[in-house]
Amino acid sequence: MSFTSLLKDFWRKVSVRVYIVALLDFLLLSLAVYLGYVIRFGIFIPYYIDDWLKVGFALPLVCVVVFALAGEYKTIWPHAGTEDYVKFLWVYMIAVLIFLIGITMTEMAVFPRTSFAISFFVGLFLCGGLRFSWLMAKSVHVRSNSKRLRTFIVGAGEAGAFLARDLMRTEESDLIPVGFIDDNEDKKGKYVSGLRVYGDTSEICALAERENIQVVLIAIPSVRGRKIREIYNALASINIQVRILPSLWELADGRISVSGVRKVKLEDLLGREPVRIDLDPSMNYIGGKRVLITGAGGSIGSEIVRQVLHNRPLEVFVLGHGEQSIYLLMEEINRMKVNIPVHPVIADVADEIAIDNLFRANDIQVVFHAAAHKHVPLMEFSPREAMRVNGLGTRTIARCAGKYNAQRMVMISTDKAVNPSSIMGATKRLAEKVLEHEQSNYPETKYMAVRFGNVLGSRGSVIPKFEEQIAAGGPVTVTHRDMKRYFMLIPEAVSLVIQAGALGHGGELFVLDMGEPVVIREMAELLIRLSGYEPYKDINIVYSGIRKGEKLYEELFYDENSVHGTLHPKIFVSKIKAESSKNIQNIDDTLEYALRYPDEALGILKKLVPEFSHE
């Protein structure tokens, strides 16, 4: 292909917009040169008309060519950022420098220093102003869109400033920023990204109503749940929607943009700070060890597997009764491309032969026992099955751990085990007693239990049910208007399990400081509002009544006087409360008798767990 053909092909591919911008640059730079000569020579310019014509053509031509070669005409200026304008300045200076070198070497025209300085700065102002005018026109167009929702941004820091600029340049967003709210008194009344800082969060309701605000964005990436809840509660009464910028650890690419804004998640409204545990020192007992995780296909069990794999165990055995959940877990592990052997085990934790063979053949050193039946209403219809898995299953795992010299065993329990009113809670209390029993039989193995509240995001959590009911148009069903529950996040739960394995010396029961219990009715109301509806108006809440085995509120310990702090300020410990030695010794025979005679299972469970109150 000839040079002429290549040139023609290039000009065909260049858009009309590029021709127009290049022509405007040429004309504006010619004007700048003219002003440089006029201001310098005044009425004497006719004597320098030849020089002006030469410079007025050569300088704009060199600049346009250099701009094109540097890709300046590919920049979308209505969306340009600071770095684009800095680049333009450098390219402009290089183009002028090339022109100066050329005119000096050729002596083609007289171009006095004063004229040059005037032309340089006028040209920069005109060409830069042309580009900035497109950004301003875009911003005015976006602001003039009456369909966009007037928005306050909480946080006038770097994240808030980036977010404001992004919103003002993005036509696709449904939001238009009006101003900032910030608790820093020094910022009040000042301007950030062209928007005023109106006041602090204590004034947010009055300011929002005065400025007709419809949405509030929280743009403080490190903000904690307590502060978010305060802001949300203040705005909920005046029907203002709240959204939040993800935390910095959630922004995978490190950029803050409109697409990073999300609605407030329920995790943000726990009413307490999420518990952060530095697991690196804690995980020393896992490194280089053979680890067994039961219930590995569940929400908690699978997260334990992920955390354990990050800390270099020698081998990991993932045990589950449901083959599908273990299959999906193994698929995920394969995608992670870890170099640690992970062995799937399909077995029932109450199958003594299978569990004994597993321990005998593999020298298990650390056990995380997450397998259990956890659904309160369902277990009311299956007391034998609850005793078999939660009671006998725990005994089987714990006994094999001691028999084959495992170093540690951590069992997941529940706050429903305290003064239980449900069969599920009573069988988990039985599991705690079984653990204490095996601790006395195998003192070299360290047994410990961890009590959880309700885990957000786990299977069976009430949140997905509420979300489905809201999506279907309601009503949302709550058992009782005063029912309360403790809530925690899956990462918190797993961190606690792993930390317990490091802190325990045997026979301990660990509990996380989960703050104040949450009223389920209030949680349902929040979810409805966060979905853009008004509770009891758009979507109703109905009360179905307390189900069999449920309590209005849960407890964490039997005797709070026996509770002690640990090295971590948010983790508390107590000894697993054992009954008389006679009851402990009879657990084995009594449990097996209950499994042989299902009709007597419930009565036997009440004898094994005297604190069990069941109607």
Coordinates of C-alpha atoms in Angstrom, one line a residue:
M1 CA 0.0 0.0 0.0
S2 CA 1.4 3.4 -1.0
F3 CA 2.0 6.3 1.4
T4 CA -0.9 8.2 -0.3
S5 CA -3.3 5.3 0.3
L6 CA -2.2 5.1 4.0
L7 CA -2.7 8.9 4.4
K8 CA -6.2 8.7 2.9
D9 CA -7.1 5.7 5.1
F10 CA -5.9 7.6 8.2
W11 CA -8.0 10.7 7.3
R12 CA -11.1 8.5 6.8
K13 CA -10.7 7.0 10.3
V14 CA -10.4 10.4 12.0
S15 CA -13.7 11.6 13.2
V16 CA -15.2 15.0 12.2
R17 CA -14.9 16.0 15.9
V18 CA -11.1 15.8 15.7
Y19 CA -11.0 18.0 12.6
I20 CA -13.2 20.6 14.3
V21 CA -11.1 20.6 17.5
A22 CA -7.8 20.8 15.5
L23 CA -9.2 23.7 13.5
L24 CA -10.3 25.5 16.6
D25 CA -6.8 25.0 18.2
F26 CA -5.2 26.3 15.0
L27 CA -7.4 29.4 14.9
L28 CA -7.0 30.1 18.7
L29 CA -3.3 29.8 18.6
S30 CA -3.1 32.1 15.5
L31 CA -5.2 34.6 17.5
A32 CA -2.7 34.3 20.4
V33 CA 0.2 35.0 18.1
Y34 CA -1.6 38.0 16.7
L35 CA -2.3 39.4 20.2
G36 CA 1.4 38.8 21.1
Y37 CA 2.5 41.1 18.2
V38 CA -0.3 43.6 18.6
I39 CA 0.3 44.1 22.3
R40 CA 4.1 44.3 21.7
F41 CA 4.2 46.6 18.7
G42 CA 0.9 48.4 18.7
I43 CA 0.6 50.8 15.7
F44 CA 3.9 49.5 14.3
I45 CA 2.6 46.0 13.6
P46 CA 2.4 46.7 9.8
Y47 CA 6.2 46.6 9.8
Y48 CA 6.1 43.0 11.2
I49 CA 3.2 41.7 9.2
D50 CA 5.4 39.1 7.4
D51 CA 6.8 37.8 10.7
W52 CA 3.3 37.6 12.2
L53 CA 2.0 35.6 9.2
K54 CA 4.9 33.2 9.3
V55 CA 4.8 32.7 13.1
G56 CA 1.0 32.8 13.1
F57 CA 1.0 29.8 10.7
A58 CA 4.0 27.8 11.9
L59 CA 3.4 27.8 15.7
P60 CA -0.3 26.6 15.5
L61 CA 0.7 24.0 12.9
V62 CA 3.5 22.6 15.1
C63 CA 1.2 22.5 18.1
V64 CA -1.7 20.8 16.2
V65 CA 0.7 18.1 14.8
V66 CA 2.3 17.5 18.3
F67 CA -1.2 17.4 19.9
A68 CA -2.2 14.8 17.4
L69 CA 0.9 12.7 17.8
A70 CA 0.5 12.8 21.6
G71 CA -3.1 11.6 21.4
E72 CA -4.7 14.8 22.8
Y73 CA -7.5 14.6 20.2
K74 CA -8.4 11.2 21.6
T75 CA -9.2 12.6 25.0
I76 CA -12.9 12.9 25.9
W77 CA -12.7 16.3 27.4
P78 CA -16.2 16.5 29.0
H79 CA -15.1 13.6 31.2
A80 CA -11.5 14.7 31.6
G81 CA -9.7 14.7 35.0
T82 CA -6.8 16.6 36.5
E83 CA -4.3 14.2 35.0
D84 CA -5.6 15.0 31.5
Y85 CA -5.1 18.7 31.9
V86 CA -1.6 18.2 33.3
K87 CA -0.8 16.1 30.3
F88 CA -2.1 18.8 28.0
L89 CA 0.1 21.4 29.6
W90 CA 3.2 19.2 29.1
V91 CA 2.3 18.5 25.5
Y92 CA 1.7 22.2 24.8
M93 CA 5.1 23.2 26.3
I94 CA 6.9 20.5 24.3
A95 CA 5.2 21.7 21.1
V96 CA 6.2 25.3 21.8
L97 CA 9.7 24.2 22.6
I98 CA 9.9 22.4 19.2
F99 CA 8.7 25.5 17.5
L100 CA 11.3 27.7 19.3
I101 CA 14.1 25.4 18.3
G102 CA 12.9 25.4 14.7
I103 CA 12.5 29.2 14.4
T104 CA 15.9 29.8 16.1
M105 CA 17.7 27.4 13.7
T106 CA 16.0 28.7 10.6
E107 CA 15.7 32.4 11.5
M108 CA 12.5 32.5 9.5
A109 CA 10.9 35.4 11.4
V110 CA 11.4 38.0 14.2
F111 CA 9.6 36.8 17.3
P112 CA 10.4 39.0 20.2
R113 CA 10.5 37.5 23.7
T114 CA 7.7 39.7 24.9
S115 CA 5.5 38.7 22.0
F116 CA 6.5 35.0 22.6
A117 CA 5.5 35.2 26.3
I118 CA 2.2 36.9 25.6
S119 CA 1.4 34.4 22.8
F120 CA 2.4 31.4 25.0
F121 CA 0.1 32.3 27.9
V122 CA -2.8 33.5 25.7
G123 CA -2.6 30.3 23.7
L124 CA -2.5 28.2 26.8
F125 CA -5.5 30.1 28.2
L126 CA -7.5 29.8 25.0
C127 CA -6.8 26.2 24.2
G128 CA -7.1 25.1 27.8
G129 CA -10.3 27.1 28.2
L130 CA -11.8 25.5 25.1
R131 CA -11.3 22.1 26.7
F132 CA -12.5 23.2 30.1
S133 CA -15.6 24.7 28.6
W134 CA -16.8 21.3 27.4
L135 CA -16.5 20.0 31.0
M136 CA -18.4 22.9 32.3
A137 CA -21.1 22.5 29.6
K138 CA -21.4 18.8 30.5
S139 CA -21.7 19.7 34.2
V140 CA -24.4 22.3 33.5
H141 CA -26.3 19.8 31.4
V142 CA -26.2 17.2 34.1
R143 CA -27.3 19.6 36.8
S144 CA -30.2 20.8 34.7
N145 CA -31.7 17.3 34.6
S146 CA -34.7 17.7 36.8
K147 CA -35.2 14.0 37.0
R148 CA -32.0 13.4 39.1
L149 CA -32.3 13.1 42.8
R150 CA -30.8 15.9 44.9
T151 CA -28.1 14.5 47.0
F152 CA -26.0 15.3 50.1
I153 CA -22.6 13.6 50.4
V154 CA -21.5 12.8 54.0
G155 CA -17.7 13.2 54.1
A156 CA -15.9 16.0 52.4
G157 CA -12.6 14.1 52.2
E158 CA -10.8 12.7 49.2
A159 CA -13.4 9.9 48.7
G160 CA -16.3 12.4 48.8
A161 CA -14.6 14.8 46.5
F162 CA -13.9 12.1 43.9
L163 CA -17.5 10.9 44.2
A164 CA -18.9 14.4 43.7
R165 CA -16.9 15.0 40.6
D166 CA -17.8 11.6 39.2
L167 CA -21.5 12.2 39.8
M168 CA -21.4 15.7 38.2
R169 CA -19.8 14.2 35.0
T170 CA -22.0 11.1 34.7
E171 CA -25.2 11.4 32.9
E172 CA -26.3 7.8 33.6
S173 CA -26.4 8.3 37.4
D174 CA -29.8 9.1 39.0
L175 CA -28.1 11.4 41.5
I176 CA -26.9 15.0 41.5
P177 CA -24.8 16.3 44.4
V178 CA -25.9 19.5 46.1
G179 CA -23.4 19.7 48.9
F180 CA -21.4 18.1 51.6
I181 CA -22.0 17.2 55.3
D182 CA -18.9 16.8 57.4
D183 CA -18.2 16.8 61.1
N184 CA -14.9 18.7 60.7
E185 CA -15.7 22.2 61.9
D186 CA -12.9 23.7 59.8
K187 CA -14.6 22.6 56.6
K188 CA -18.0 24.1 57.4
G189 CA -19.0 26.9 54.9
K190 CA -16.1 26.1 52.6
Y191 CA -16.3 24.5 49.2
V192 CA -15.0 21.1 47.9
S193 CA -15.2 20.2 44.2
G194 CA -17.3 23.3 43.8
L195 CA -19.9 22.2 46.4
R196 CA -20.5 23.8 49.7
V197 CA -20.0 22.0 53.0
Y198 CA -23.3 22.8 54.7
G199 CA -22.7 21.5 58.3
D200 CA -22.2 18.4 60.4
T201 CA -24.2 15.2 60.9
S202 CA -26.1 16.6 63.9
E203 CA -27.8 19.1 61.5
I204 CA -28.3 16.7 58.7
C205 CA -32.1 16.4 59.0
A206 CA -32.8 20.1 59.1
L207 CA -30.3 20.8 56.3
A208 CA -31.8 18.0 54.1
E209 CA -35.3 19.3 54.5
R210 CA -34.2 22.9 53.8
E211 CA -32.4 21.9 50.6
N212 CA -35.0 19.4 49.5
I213 CA -32.6 16.5 49.6
Q214 CA -33.8 13.1 48.4
V215 CA -30.7 10.9 48.9
V216 CA -27.8 10.9 51.3
L217 CA -24.5 9.2 50.3
I218 CA -22.1 8.2 53.0
A219 CA -18.6 8.6 51.4
I220 CA -16.3 7.9 54.4
P221 CA -14.7 4.5 53.4
S222 CA -13.6 3.8 57.0
V223 CA -16.9 4.7 58.7
R224 CA -18.2 2.2 61.2
G225 CA -21.6 0.6 61.7
R226 CA -22.6 2.7 64.7
K227 CA -22.2 6.0 62.9
I228 CA -24.0 4.7 59.8
R229 CA -26.9 3.6 62.1
E230 CA -27.1 7.1 63.7
I231 CA -27.3 8.8 60.3
Y232 CA -29.8 6.3 59.0
N233 CA -32.1 6.5 62.0
A234 CA -32.0 10.3 61.8
L235 CA -33.1 10.3 58.2
A236 CA -35.5 7.4 58.2
S237 CA -38.3 9.5 59.8
I238 CA -38.2 12.0 56.9
N239 CA -38.1 9.3 54.2
I240 CA -34.6 10.1 52.8
Q241 CA -32.8 7.2 51.2
V242 CA -29.3 6.4 52.5
R243 CA -26.6 4.8 50.4
I244 CA -23.0 4.1 51.3
L245 CA -19.6 4.0 49.5
P246 CA -18.0 0.5 50.0
S247 CA -15.1 0.2 52.5
L248 CA -11.7 0.5 50.9
W249 CA -11.1 -3.2 51.3
E250 CA -14.2 -3.7 49.1
L251 CA -12.9 -1.5 46.3
A252 CA -10.8 -4.1 44.5
D253 CA -9.3 -1.8 42.0
G254 CA -8.8 1.0 44.5
R255 CA -11.0 3.5 42.5
I256 CA -13.9 5.4 43.9
S257 CA -16.7 6.0 41.4
V258 CA -20.4 6.2 41.0
S259 CA -20.6 2.5 40.4
G260 CA -19.1 1.9 43.9
V261 CA -22.1 3.4 45.6
R262 CA -24.5 0.8 47.1
K263 CA -27.5 0.9 49.4
V264 CA -26.9 0.4 53.1
K265 CA -26.5 -3.2 53.9
L266 CA -27.9 -4.7 57.1
E267 CA -24.3 -5.5 58.2
D268 CA -23.8 -1.7 58.5
L269 CA -26.7 -1.4 60.9
L270 CA -25.6 -4.0 63.5
G271 CA -25.3 -1.2 66.1
R272 CA -21.7 -2.1 66.9
E273 CA -18.3 -2.2 65.4
P274 CA -17.5 -5.4 63.5
V275 CA -15.0 -7.4 65.6
R276 CA -11.6 -7.4 63.9
I277 CA -9.2 -10.2 64.9
D278 CA -5.6 -10.4 63.8
L279 CA -5.5 -14.1 62.9
D280 CA -1.9 -14.3 61.9
P281 CA -0.6 -15.1 65.4
S282 CA -3.6 -17.2 66.1
M283 CA -3.1 -19.5 63.1
N284 CA 0.3 -20.8 64.2
Y285 CA -1.4 -23.9 65.6
I286 CA -2.8 -24.7 62.1
G287 CA 0.4 -24.3 60.0
G288 CA 1.9 -27.6 59.0
K289 CA -1.0 -29.6 60.7
R290 CA -3.6 -32.0 59.4
V291 CA -7.0 -30.3 59.9
L292 CA -10.5 -31.7 59.8
I293 CA -13.5 -29.5 59.3
T294 CA -16.9 -31.1 59.7
G295 CA -20.0 -29.5 58.2
A296 CA -17.6 -28.1 55.6
G297 CA -20.2 -27.5 53.0
G298 CA -22.2 -25.1 55.2
S299 CA -21.9 -21.3 55.5
I300 CA -19.6 -21.4 58.6
G301 CA -17.8 -24.6 57.7
S302 CA -16.9 -23.4 54.2
E303 CA -15.6 -20.1 55.5
I304 CA -13.4 -22.0 58.0
V305 CA -12.0 -24.0 55.1
R306 CA -11.1 -20.8 53.3
Q307 CA -9.4 -19.2 56.3
V308 CA -7.6 -22.4 57.2
L309 CA -6.2 -22.8 53.6
H310 CA -4.7 -19.3 53.8
N311 CA -2.5 -20.4 56.7
R312 CA -0.6 -23.3 55.2
P313 CA -1.9 -26.5 56.9
L314 CA -0.2 -29.7 55.8
E315 CA -3.5 -31.3 54.7
V316 CA -7.2 -30.5 55.0
F317 CA -10.1 -32.9 55.3
V318 CA -13.5 -31.4 54.4
L319 CA -16.3 -33.6 55.8
G320 CA -20.0 -33.3 54.9
H321 CA -23.1 -35.4 54.7
G322 CA -24.5 -33.7 51.6
E323 CA -22.5 -34.5 48.5
Q324 CA -23.6 -31.5 46.5
S325 CA -22.3 -28.9 49.1
I326 CA -19.0 -30.7 49.3
Y327 CA -18.8 -30.9 45.5
L328 CA -19.4 -27.1 45.2
L329 CA -16.8 -26.5 47.9
M330 CA -14.2 -28.6 46.1
E331 CA -15.0 -26.7 42.8
E332 CA -14.3 -23.4 44.6
I333 CA -11.1 -24.8 46.1
N334 CA -9.9 -25.9 42.7
R335 CA -10.5 -22.4 41.3
M336 CA -8.4 -21.0 44.2
K337 CA -5.5 -23.1 42.9
V338 CA -4.0 -23.8 46.3
N339 CA -1.1 -26.2 46.6
I340 CA -2.4 -27.8 49.8
P341 CA -4.0 -31.3 49.6
V342 CA -7.7 -31.0 50.3
H343 CA -9.6 -34.3 50.7
P344 CA -13.4 -34.5 50.5
V345 CA -15.0 -36.9 52.9
I346 CA -18.7 -37.8 52.5
A347 CA -19.8 -39.2 55.9
D348 CA -22.2 -38.8 58.8
V349 CA -20.6 -37.4 61.9
A350 CA -22.6 -40.0 63.9
D351 CA -21.2 -42.9 61.9
E352 CA -18.7 -44.2 64.4
I353 CA -17.0 -46.7 62.1
A354 CA -16.5 -44.1 59.3
I355 CA -15.2 -41.4 61.7
D356 CA -12.9 -43.9 63.5
N357 CA -11.4 -45.0 60.2
L358 CA -10.8 -41.3 59.2
F359 CA -8.9 -40.5 62.3
R360 CA -6.9 -43.7 62.5
A361 CA -5.8 -43.5 58.9
N362 CA -4.9 -39.8 58.7
D363 CA -3.4 -38.6 62.1
I364 CA -5.8 -35.6 62.4
Q365 CA -4.3 -32.9 64.6
V366 CA -6.8 -30.1 64.6
V367 CA -10.6 -30.4 64.4
F368 CA -13.2 -27.7 63.7
H369 CA -16.7 -29.3 64.4
A370 CA -19.3 -27.2 62.5
A371 CA -21.7 -30.1 61.6
A372 CA -25.1 -29.9 63.3
H373 CA -28.8 -29.6 62.8
K374 CA -29.6 -25.9 63.5
H375 CA -33.1 -25.2 62.3
V376 CA -35.3 -24.7 65.4
P377 CA -38.8 -25.4 64.1
L378 CA -37.8 -28.4 62.0
M379 CA -36.0 -30.1 64.9
E380 CA -39.2 -29.8 67.0
F381 CA -40.5 -32.6 64.8
S382 CA -37.3 -34.7 64.9
P383 CA -35.9 -35.0 68.5
R384 CA -34.2 -38.3 67.8
E385 CA -32.4 -36.9 64.7
A386 CA -31.3 -33.8 66.6
M387 CA -29.9 -36.0 69.4
R388 CA -28.2 -38.3 66.9
V389 CA -26.4 -35.6 64.9
N390 CA -25.9 -32.9 67.6
G391 CA -25.3 -35.3 70.5
L392 CA -24.0 -38.6 69.2
G393 CA -22.2 -36.8 66.3
T394 CA -20.3 -34.5 68.6
R395 CA -19.5 -37.4 70.9
T396 CA -18.2 -39.5 68.0
I397 CA -15.9 -36.7 66.7
A398 CA -14.8 -35.7 70.2
R399 CA -14.0 -39.2 71.3
C400 CA -12.0 -40.0 68.1
A401 CA -10.1 -36.7 68.5
G402 CA -9.0 -37.8 72.0
K403 CA -8.5 -41.4 71.1
Y404 CA -6.1 -40.6 68.3
N405 CA -4.3 -37.8 70.1
A406 CA -5.6 -34.7 68.2
Q407 CA -4.2 -31.5 69.7
R408 CA -7.3 -29.4 69.6
M409 CA -11.0 -29.6 68.9
V410 CA -13.2 -26.5 68.5
M411 CA -17.0 -27.0 68.4
I412 CA -19.5 -24.5 67.2
S413 CA -22.4 -24.1 69.7
T414 CA -25.2 -21.5 69.9
D415 CA -26.7 -19.0 72.3
K416 CA -29.9 -21.2 72.1
A417 CA -28.0 -23.7 74.3
V418 CA -28.5 -21.4 77.3
N419 CA -31.6 -22.3 79.2
P420 CA -32.9 -24.0 76.0
S421 CA -36.6 -24.0 75.1
S422 CA -36.1 -25.8 71.8
I423 CA -35.0 -29.3 71.0
M424 CA -32.2 -27.9 68.8
G425 CA -30.9 -25.7 71.7
A426 CA -31.1 -28.6 74.2
T427 CA -29.2 -30.9 71.9
K428 CA -26.5 -28.2 71.4
R429 CA -26.4 -27.9 75.2
L430 CA -26.0 -31.7 75.3
A431 CA -23.1 -31.4 72.9
E432 CA -21.4 -28.9 75.2
K433 CA -21.7 -31.4 78.0
V434 CA -20.4 -34.2 75.8
L435 CA -17.4 -32.0 75.1
E436 CA -16.7 -31.5 78.8
H437 CA -17.1 -35.2 79.3
E438 CA -14.5 -36.1 76.7
Q439 CA -12.2 -33.4 78.1
S440 CA -12.1 -35.3 81.4
N441 CA -11.5 -38.6 79.5
Y442 CA -8.7 -37.2 77.2
P443 CA -7.0 -34.3 79.1
E444 CA -4.2 -34.2 76.5
T445 CA -6.6 -32.9 73.8
K446 CA -7.8 -29.4 74.2
Y447 CA -11.6 -29.2 73.7
M448 CA -13.4 -25.9 73.5
A449 CA -16.8 -24.6 72.3
V450 CA -17.8 -21.3 70.7
R451 CA -21.3 -19.9 71.1
F452 CA -22.8 -17.9 68.3
G453 CA -25.8 -15.7 67.8
N454 CA -27.6 -15.6 64.5
V455 CA -25.2 -15.3 61.6
L456 CA -26.1 -12.9 58.8
G457 CA -25.7 -14.5 55.4
S458 CA -25.8 -18.1 56.6
R459 CA -28.2 -20.7 55.4
G460 CA -31.5 -20.3 57.1
S461 CA -30.9 -16.7 58.0
V462 CA -34.1 -14.6 58.3
I463 CA -32.7 -11.9 56.0
P464 CA -33.1 -13.8 52.6
K465 CA -36.7 -14.7 53.7
F466 CA -37.5 -11.0 54.3
E467 CA -35.9 -10.0 51.0
E468 CA -38.0 -12.5 49.1
Q469 CA -41.2 -11.3 50.8
I470 CA -40.4 -7.7 50.0
A471 CA -39.6 -8.5 46.4
A472 CA -43.0 -10.3 46.2
G473 CA -44.8 -7.2 47.5
G474 CA -45.2 -8.5 51.0
P475 CA -46.4 -9.0 53.6
V476 CA -43.2 -9.6 55.7
T477 CA -43.8 -12.1 58.4
V478 CA -42.3 -11.7 61.9
T479 CA -43.1 -14.1 64.7
H480 CA -43.5 -11.5 67.5
R481 CA -43.1 -7.7 67.6
D482 CA -40.8 -7.9 70.6
M483 CA -38.6 -10.8 69.5
K484 CA -34.8 -10.0 69.8
R485 CA -31.8 -11.8 68.5
Y486 CA -28.0 -11.3 68.6
F487 CA -26.5 -11.0 65.1
M488 CA -23.0 -11.4 63.8
L489 CA -21.3 -11.6 60.4
I490 CA -19.8 -14.8 58.9
P491 CA -16.2 -13.4 59.0
E492 CA -16.7 -12.5 62.7
A493 CA -18.0 -16.0 63.5
V494 CA -15.1 -17.7 61.7
S495 CA -12.5 -15.4 63.3
L496 CA -13.9 -16.3 66.7
V497 CA -13.8 -20.0 66.0
I498 CA -10.2 -19.8 64.9
Q499 CA -9.2 -17.5 67.7
A500 CA -10.8 -19.8 70.2
G501 CA -8.5 -22.6 69.0
A502 CA -5.5 -20.5 69.9
L503 CA -6.8 -19.1 73.3
G504 CA -8.2 -22.3 74.7
H505 CA -6.4 -24.6 77.2
G506 CA -9.3 -27.1 77.4
G507 CA -12.8 -27.0 78.7
E508 CA -13.5 -23.4 77.8
L509 CA -16.6 -21.8 76.2
F510 CA -16.0 -18.7 74.2
V511 CA -18.6 -15.9 73.3
L512 CA -18.2 -12.9 71.2
D513 CA -19.3 -9.5 72.4
M514 CA -22.2 -9.0 69.9
G515 CA -23.4 -5.7 71.3
E516 CA -27.1 -5.3 72.0
P517 CA -29.7 -7.7 70.6
V518 CA -31.6 -6.5 67.5
V519 CA -35.4 -6.3 67.5
I520 CA -36.5 -8.5 64.5
R521 CA -39.4 -6.2 63.8
E522 CA -37.1 -3.2 63.5
M523 CA -34.8 -5.2 61.2
A524 CA -37.8 -5.9 58.9
E525 CA -38.7 -2.2 58.9
L526 CA -35.2 -1.3 57.9
L527 CA -35.1 -3.7 55.1
I528 CA -38.4 -2.5 53.7
R529 CA -37.2 1.1 53.8
L530 CA -33.8 0.2 52.3
S531 CA -35.8 -1.4 49.4
G532 CA -37.5 1.9 48.7
Y533 CA -40.8 1.2 50.5
E534 CA -42.6 2.5 53.5
P535 CA -43.4 -0.1 56.2
Y536 CA -47.1 -0.7 57.0
K537 CA -48.0 1.5 54.0
D538 CA -46.4 0.0 50.9
I539 CA -45.5 -3.3 52.5
N540 CA -47.2 -4.6 55.6
I541 CA -45.6 -6.5 58.5
V542 CA -47.7 -9.3 60.0
Y543 CA -47.1 -11.3 63.1
S544 CA -47.3 -15.1 62.8
G545 CA -46.8 -15.9 66.4
I546 CA -43.9 -17.5 68.3
R547 CA -43.2 -21.0 66.9
K548 CA -42.7 -24.0 69.1
G549 CA -39.3 -24.0 70.8
E550 CA -38.6 -20.3 70.2
K551 CA -38.0 -17.6 72.8
L552 CA -38.4 -13.9 72.7
Y553 CA -34.8 -13.3 73.4
E554 CA -31.6 -15.3 73.8
E555 CA -28.9 -15.5 76.5
L556 CA -25.2 -15.9 76.3
F557 CA -24.2 -17.5 79.6
Y558 CA -25.8 -19.4 82.5
D559 CA -23.8 -17.5 85.2
E560 CA -22.5 -14.1 84.2
N561 CA -20.3 -14.0 87.3
S562 CA -18.2 -16.9 85.9
V563 CA -17.5 -14.9 82.7
H564 CA -13.9 -13.6 82.2
G565 CA -12.2 -11.5 79.6
T566 CA -9.4 -12.8 77.3
L567 CA -6.5 -11.3 75.5
H568 CA -9.0 -10.0 73.0
P569 CA -11.3 -7.3 74.4
K570 CA -14.3 -8.5 72.4
I571 CA -14.0 -12.2 73.4
F572 CA -15.2 -13.6 76.7
V573 CA -14.7 -17.0 78.2
S574 CA -16.3 -19.3 80.8
K575 CA -15.9 -22.9 81.7
I576 CA -18.4 -25.3 80.2
K577 CA -20.9 -25.8 83.0
A578 CA -20.9 -29.6 83.7
E579 CA -23.7 -31.3 85.7
S580 CA -22.9 -33.9 88.4
S581 CA -20.4 -36.5 87.6
K582 CA -23.1 -39.2 87.6
N583 CA -25.0 -37.4 84.8
I584 CA -21.8 -37.1 82.8
Q585 CA -20.9 -40.7 83.2
N586 CA -24.4 -41.8 82.1
I587 CA -24.5 -39.6 79.0
D588 CA -23.2 -42.5 76.8
D589 CA -25.7 -45.2 77.8
T590 CA -28.6 -42.8 78.1
L591 CA -27.9 -41.2 74.7
E592 CA -27.7 -44.6 73.0
Y593 CA -30.9 -45.8 74.7
A594 CA -32.7 -42.7 73.4
L595 CA -31.6 -43.4 69.8
R596 CA -32.8 -47.0 70.1
Y597 CA -36.3 -45.9 71.4
P598 CA -37.3 -42.7 69.5
D599 CA -40.6 -42.3 71.3
E600 CA -38.6 -41.8 74.5
A601 CA -36.0 -39.4 73.0
L602 CA -37.6 -36.2 74.2
G603 CA -38.1 -37.4 77.7
I604 CA -34.5 -38.6 77.9
L605 CA -33.2 -35.3 76.5
K606 CA -35.0 -33.5 79.4
K607 CA -33.2 -35.7 81.8
L608 CA -29.8 -35.1 80.2
V609 CA -30.4 -31.4 80.1
P610 CA -32.4 -30.5 83.2
E611 CA -32.4 -26.8 82.3
F612 CA -34.3 -27.6 79.2
S613 CA -37.8 -26.0 79.4
H614 CA -40.1 -27.4 76.8
E615 CA -43.8 -27.2 76.3

